[in-house]
Structures are given as C-alpha cells and as structure tokens.
XYZ file of C-alpha atoms in Angstrom:
288
model
C 126.172 105.757 -22.220
C 122.644 106.588 -21.113
C 121.085 104.381 -23.795
C 123.471 101.537 -22.958
C 122.579 101.769 -19.268
C 118.848 102.020 -20.018
C 119.049 98.879 -22.173
C 119.983 96.852 -19.071
C 116.402 97.114 -17.750
C 116.049 97.360 -13.974
C 119.793 96.916 -13.349
C 120.261 100.701 -13.088
C 117.902 103.224 -11.430
C 115.836 105.672 -13.455
C 117.559 108.639 -11.791
C 121.010 107.532 -12.959
C 119.817 107.102 -16.540
C 118.335 110.596 -16.627
C 121.410 112.110 -14.979
C 123.701 110.489 -17.545
C 121.449 111.750 -20.314
C 121.696 115.271 -18.925
C 125.479 114.942 -18.529
C 125.841 113.852 -22.135
C 123.797 116.811 -23.338
C 125.829 119.317 -21.302
C 129.222 117.679 -21.885
C 129.836 117.152 -18.163
C 129.750 113.375 -17.797
C 132.695 113.363 -15.394
C 130.928 115.754 -13.018
C 127.646 113.854 -13.358
C 129.305 110.519 -12.550
C 130.896 111.994 -9.403
C 127.540 113.452 -8.321
C 125.897 110.045 -8.775
C 128.665 108.306 -6.833
C 128.189 110.722 -3.934
C 124.393 110.423 -4.161
C 124.267 106.631 -3.945
C 126.962 106.524 -1.267
C 124.763 108.740 0.932
C 121.677 106.668 0.100
C 123.462 103.462 1.068
C 124.724 104.961 4.339
C 121.275 106.246 5.347
C 119.581 102.931 4.491
C 122.216 101.063 6.484
C 121.669 103.262 9.523
C 117.900 102.811 9.307
C 118.283 99.021 9.139
C 120.654 99.040 12.101
C 118.291 101.270 14.075
C 115.345 98.935 13.481
C 117.211 95.732 14.369
C 116.613 95.940 18.130
C 112.857 96.743 17.913
C 112.361 93.855 15.464
C 114.199 91.434 17.789
C 112.116 92.718 20.712
C 108.864 92.163 18.802
C 109.907 88.603 17.886
C 110.872 87.851 21.502
C 107.532 89.263 22.709
C 105.592 86.998 20.332
C 107.654 83.936 21.336
C 107.168 84.621 25.060
C 103.406 84.976 24.620
C 103.231 81.749 22.609
C 105.168 79.869 25.303
C 102.870 81.236 28.009
C 99.636 80.451 26.153
C 100.714 77.074 24.736
C 102.804 75.648 27.593
C 102.392 77.534 30.873
C 98.634 78.191 31.084
C 97.526 74.705 29.892
C 99.295 73.180 32.917
C 96.737 74.961 35.155
C 93.604 73.858 33.263
C 92.959 70.772 35.407
C 93.528 72.700 38.631
C 91.006 75.385 37.660
C 88.199 73.015 36.581
C 86.066 73.358 39.713
C 86.949 76.946 40.569
C 84.833 80.029 39.977
C 87.288 81.869 37.707
C 87.568 85.672 37.525
C 86.984 87.328 34.161
C 90.671 87.983 33.438
C 91.467 84.286 33.931
C 88.576 83.217 31.706
C 89.815 85.537 28.944
C 93.380 84.211 29.101
C 92.250 80.587 29.199
C 89.968 81.285 26.235
C 92.900 82.779 24.309
C 95.042 79.771 25.189
C 92.351 77.309 24.010
C 91.825 79.295 20.807
C 95.552 79.304 19.957
C 95.835 75.583 20.697
C 92.763 74.573 18.694
C 92.954 77.017 15.782
C 96.678 77.858 15.390
C 96.560 76.968 11.675
C 93.743 79.474 11.149
C 95.833 82.155 12.850
C 98.742 81.422 10.498
C 96.425 81.582 7.474
C 94.835 84.847 8.669
C 98.259 86.378 9.342
C 99.538 85.339 5.896
C 96.338 86.594 4.245
C 96.634 89.976 5.960
C 100.243 90.406 4.811
C 99.501 89.364 1.214
C 96.295 91.420 1.193
C 98.074 94.502 2.498
C 100.862 94.179 -0.086
C 98.287 93.726 -2.851
C 96.236 96.687 -1.608
C 99.304 98.943 -1.740
C 99.502 98.299 -5.484
C 96.076 99.910 -5.890
C 96.639 103.594 -6.628
C 93.865 104.962 -4.385
C 94.885 102.803 -1.421
C 98.580 103.694 -1.827
C 97.606 107.375 -2.013
C 95.689 107.210 1.283
C 98.395 105.182 3.031
C 101.132 107.588 1.916
C 99.032 110.541 3.063
C 98.505 108.871 6.439
C 102.269 108.373 6.866
C 102.778 112.124 7.135
C 100.108 112.501 9.829
C 101.058 109.603 12.114
C 102.080 110.581 15.651
C 105.820 110.206 16.297
C 106.469 108.607 12.891
C 104.935 111.392 10.793
C 107.645 113.923 11.571
C 110.329 111.334 10.859
C 108.804 110.478 7.483
C 108.536 114.173 6.536
C 112.222 114.646 7.400
C 113.208 111.611 5.319
C 111.114 112.704 2.317
C 112.487 116.247 2.493
C 116.053 114.976 2.773
C 115.621 112.645 -0.199
C 113.994 115.285 -2.393
C 116.569 117.977 -1.529
C 119.499 115.694 -2.341
C 118.019 114.469 -5.633
C 117.007 117.979 -6.740
C 120.467 119.268 -5.823
C 122.131 116.519 -7.890
C 119.888 117.145 -10.903
C 120.199 120.931 -10.767
C 123.993 120.962 -10.353
C 124.335 118.655 -13.374
C 122.852 121.395 -15.583
C 119.299 120.086 -15.933
C 116.438 122.593 -16.173
C 114.440 123.035 -12.978
C 111.210 121.727 -14.579
C 112.876 118.537 -15.816
C 114.651 118.192 -12.480
C 111.342 118.383 -10.600
C 109.697 115.863 -12.928
C 112.452 113.360 -12.144
C 112.927 114.222 -8.451
C 109.237 113.749 -7.635
C 109.418 110.076 -8.716
C 112.248 109.337 -6.262
C 110.558 110.643 -3.078
C 108.749 107.374 -2.392
C 105.401 108.940 -1.488
C 102.536 108.996 -4.009
C 100.641 111.667 -2.052
C 103.540 114.132 -2.193
C 104.287 113.235 -5.821
C 100.690 114.016 -6.850
C 101.106 117.636 -5.724
C 104.003 118.365 -8.090
C 101.866 118.882 -11.198
C 100.488 122.060 -9.642
C 103.964 123.195 -8.536
C 105.459 122.654 -12.010
C 102.553 124.556 -13.566
C 103.260 127.513 -11.255
C 106.932 127.534 -12.308
C 105.951 127.561 -15.970
C 103.673 130.506 -15.213
C 106.627 132.481 -13.855
C 106.563 131.786 -10.121
C 109.767 131.014 -8.243
C 110.756 127.536 -7.065
C 110.268 128.447 -3.391
C 106.754 129.796 -4.046
C 105.828 126.712 -6.067
C 106.984 124.224 -3.418
C 105.527 126.183 -0.484
C 102.069 124.605 -0.759
C 103.285 121.009 -1.070
C 102.163 119.116 2.022
C 104.739 116.613 3.244
C 107.935 118.693 3.166
C 109.663 120.459 6.031
C 109.060 124.232 5.872
C 112.800 124.820 6.194
C 113.270 123.524 2.634
C 111.340 126.347 0.960
C 112.997 128.892 3.267
C 116.457 127.703 2.200
C 115.473 127.741 -1.471
C 114.110 131.277 -1.089
C 117.414 132.463 0.414
C 119.270 130.795 -2.472
C 117.066 132.503 -5.054
C 117.477 135.915 -3.452
C 121.251 135.574 -3.107
C 121.815 133.940 -6.499
C 123.319 130.849 -4.790
C 120.539 128.318 -5.314
C 122.977 125.454 -5.922
C 124.689 126.040 -2.562
C 121.415 126.537 -0.710
C 120.149 123.205 -2.068
C 123.290 121.361 -0.969
C 123.340 122.676 2.603
C 119.751 121.761 3.575
C 120.178 118.345 1.927
C 123.054 117.608 4.313
C 121.102 119.085 7.243
C 118.032 116.976 6.507
C 120.202 113.852 6.154
C 121.510 114.476 9.660
C 117.983 115.263 10.867
C 116.671 111.993 9.405
C 119.383 110.038 11.223
C 118.626 111.788 14.512
C 114.861 111.279 14.068
C 115.394 107.559 13.383
C 117.417 107.212 16.582
C 114.745 109.050 18.589
C 112.037 106.824 17.147
C 113.933 103.673 18.133
C 114.587 105.140 21.591
C 110.813 105.553 22.002
C 109.904 102.144 20.563
C 112.174 100.180 22.901
C 110.581 101.202 26.249
C 107.083 101.010 24.729
C 107.665 97.387 23.666
C 109.239 96.484 27.030
C 106.345 98.068 28.955
C 103.802 96.290 26.719
C 105.482 92.913 27.296
C 105.679 93.551 31.043
C 101.976 94.491 31.239
C 100.891 91.392 29.315
C 103.004 89.097 31.490
C 101.691 90.804 34.652
C 98.084 90.299 33.539
C 98.753 86.634 32.822
C 100.421 86.164 36.227
C 97.470 87.862 37.949
C 95.014 85.669 36.026
C 96.843 82.569 37.352
C 97.372 83.759 40.922
C 93.768 84.863 41.549
C 92.194 81.392 41.179
C 95.125 79.806 43.087
C 94.453 82.249 45.930
C 90.760 81.292 45.811
C 91.652 77.583 46.013
C 93.943 78.280 48.969
C 91.135 80.077 50.809
C 88.684 77.244 50.084
C 91.125 74.682 51.476
C 91.711 76.857 54.553
C 87.941 77.111 55.221
C 87.368 73.356 55.089
C-alpha cells in the first residue's frame, strides 16, 4: 500500500506514506488508517477556521485600499484648480503630491507591487532567507505567540500519530520535524535526535528547541515518569489545537480595530488637508 501511494507522486502527503509504511511493518494498518483519518480531519478543520478568521481582515484591507484610491484619484483632484493660488499647508502638499504621483505613475506602482510579491516568494525559496523569516515569525509581537501555539499543536499531533502507530521515537521525530512548517525549528531537531541516541529522554531533548510552548515538554515529562507517554502526547495536542483556535480569534479581534483606526486616521488627515486651504480661502475672501 505504501509503495502504491508513494508512486502517485504529490497526490498523497509524505506523512501518510510513512505512516502506512510503519503500519505495514507492525501489522496495524487498520489502526494507522484511522489515525490518519482523524489527523487530516483535524488539519482540515483548523485550516478552515483560520481561513474564516482571516476573511474579515482581508475584506477590510481591500476596502481600505479602494477607499484611498477613490480619495486620491477622484476626490482630491477636484480641488486642484481651487488650490492653485493658495499657500498650502504641508499636509495638503503631501496629499496632493501623493495624488499626482498615483495619477501619473500608477503603472509603476502596479509593477513595483508585483515585483515585491514575486521577489518575496522567490526569496523564501532561498534557504538562508527562509531560515531568517521563519525565525522572525516566532519573535513577532502579537503574532509570535500564535505561531508558536500553532507549531506546537501541529508537532504534538503528528508526533502522537506516529508514536501511537508503533514507530520508533527517532524515526517519528525525523518525520514530524518536516511537517511543522518552520525551517528554523526543524533545524534544531538534529541536536535533539542526537541527544536521544545518547540516552537522554524525549522531554530533555526537546527542552532546548526554541519555537515550542514550554507546556509541551512538561506534558511529555509527566508521560515519561508515569509510563503514559501516548496519553500525555494526545492530551496536549488537543489542548494546543484549542489554544491555536483561541489565539487566531484573538489575533483577528486585534486586527479589526487596528485596521478601522488606521483607515479613520488616514481619512481624517485627508479631510484636514482639504479643509485647511478652504478655510484660508474663506478668510481671504472675508478680508477683501
């Protein structure tokens, strides 16, 4: 079965192939298949919740960009002729300059935006750049804690699935590290695996890995001491799944008011930049 699945190329994930291979070796294919079904059901549910959580912020960002384009391309240009002979304040000069720049060089802005996206995607394929970006993810304010929770949840669930299928802990770690989705965390596993081979426990080996929640190693330690490692891997995996969902909701809750406040501030600045010269014109007319 494992060879048949592997022959299909990218149709099936690497984790499933290795799990089936382990199930074949231990004679527990039925149990392995059920574990995989549960694993990918949870993955699908978590991904769906993350997409749903990010829908509103994405819509808000798009609306913000559209509003700014309308203001700079349609609203401000209607005041250009009125402001020709007026001594404009700095804020008005800046906004008019932005409006002129967008009108005259919009195609350059599109090219620059496209180049930045393509360049960023290409840079992520470079190992050193991906390493630094993945390391930065864990240290970002607000988002860093969320990413650590997600990585810990993913690793705990995968390790639990591999271990309960009868795979050795070293082989399980070698496979689980490739499913975390963070090159920086993955690079630290060589040292952890070496410690296990030298006789250290799993909890001691994972303790120094930066990018995991400290509760993971504590749970593993309790499982090792009580002889219930399988159970103590399952419980934190479920806890971290719930924690990842809660962290995603908190992140979205923070993003929404930040985006609304940003849009309000920009619109207020634009309104002020228009009203100030109009007020000056009104005073000049009143003094004549």
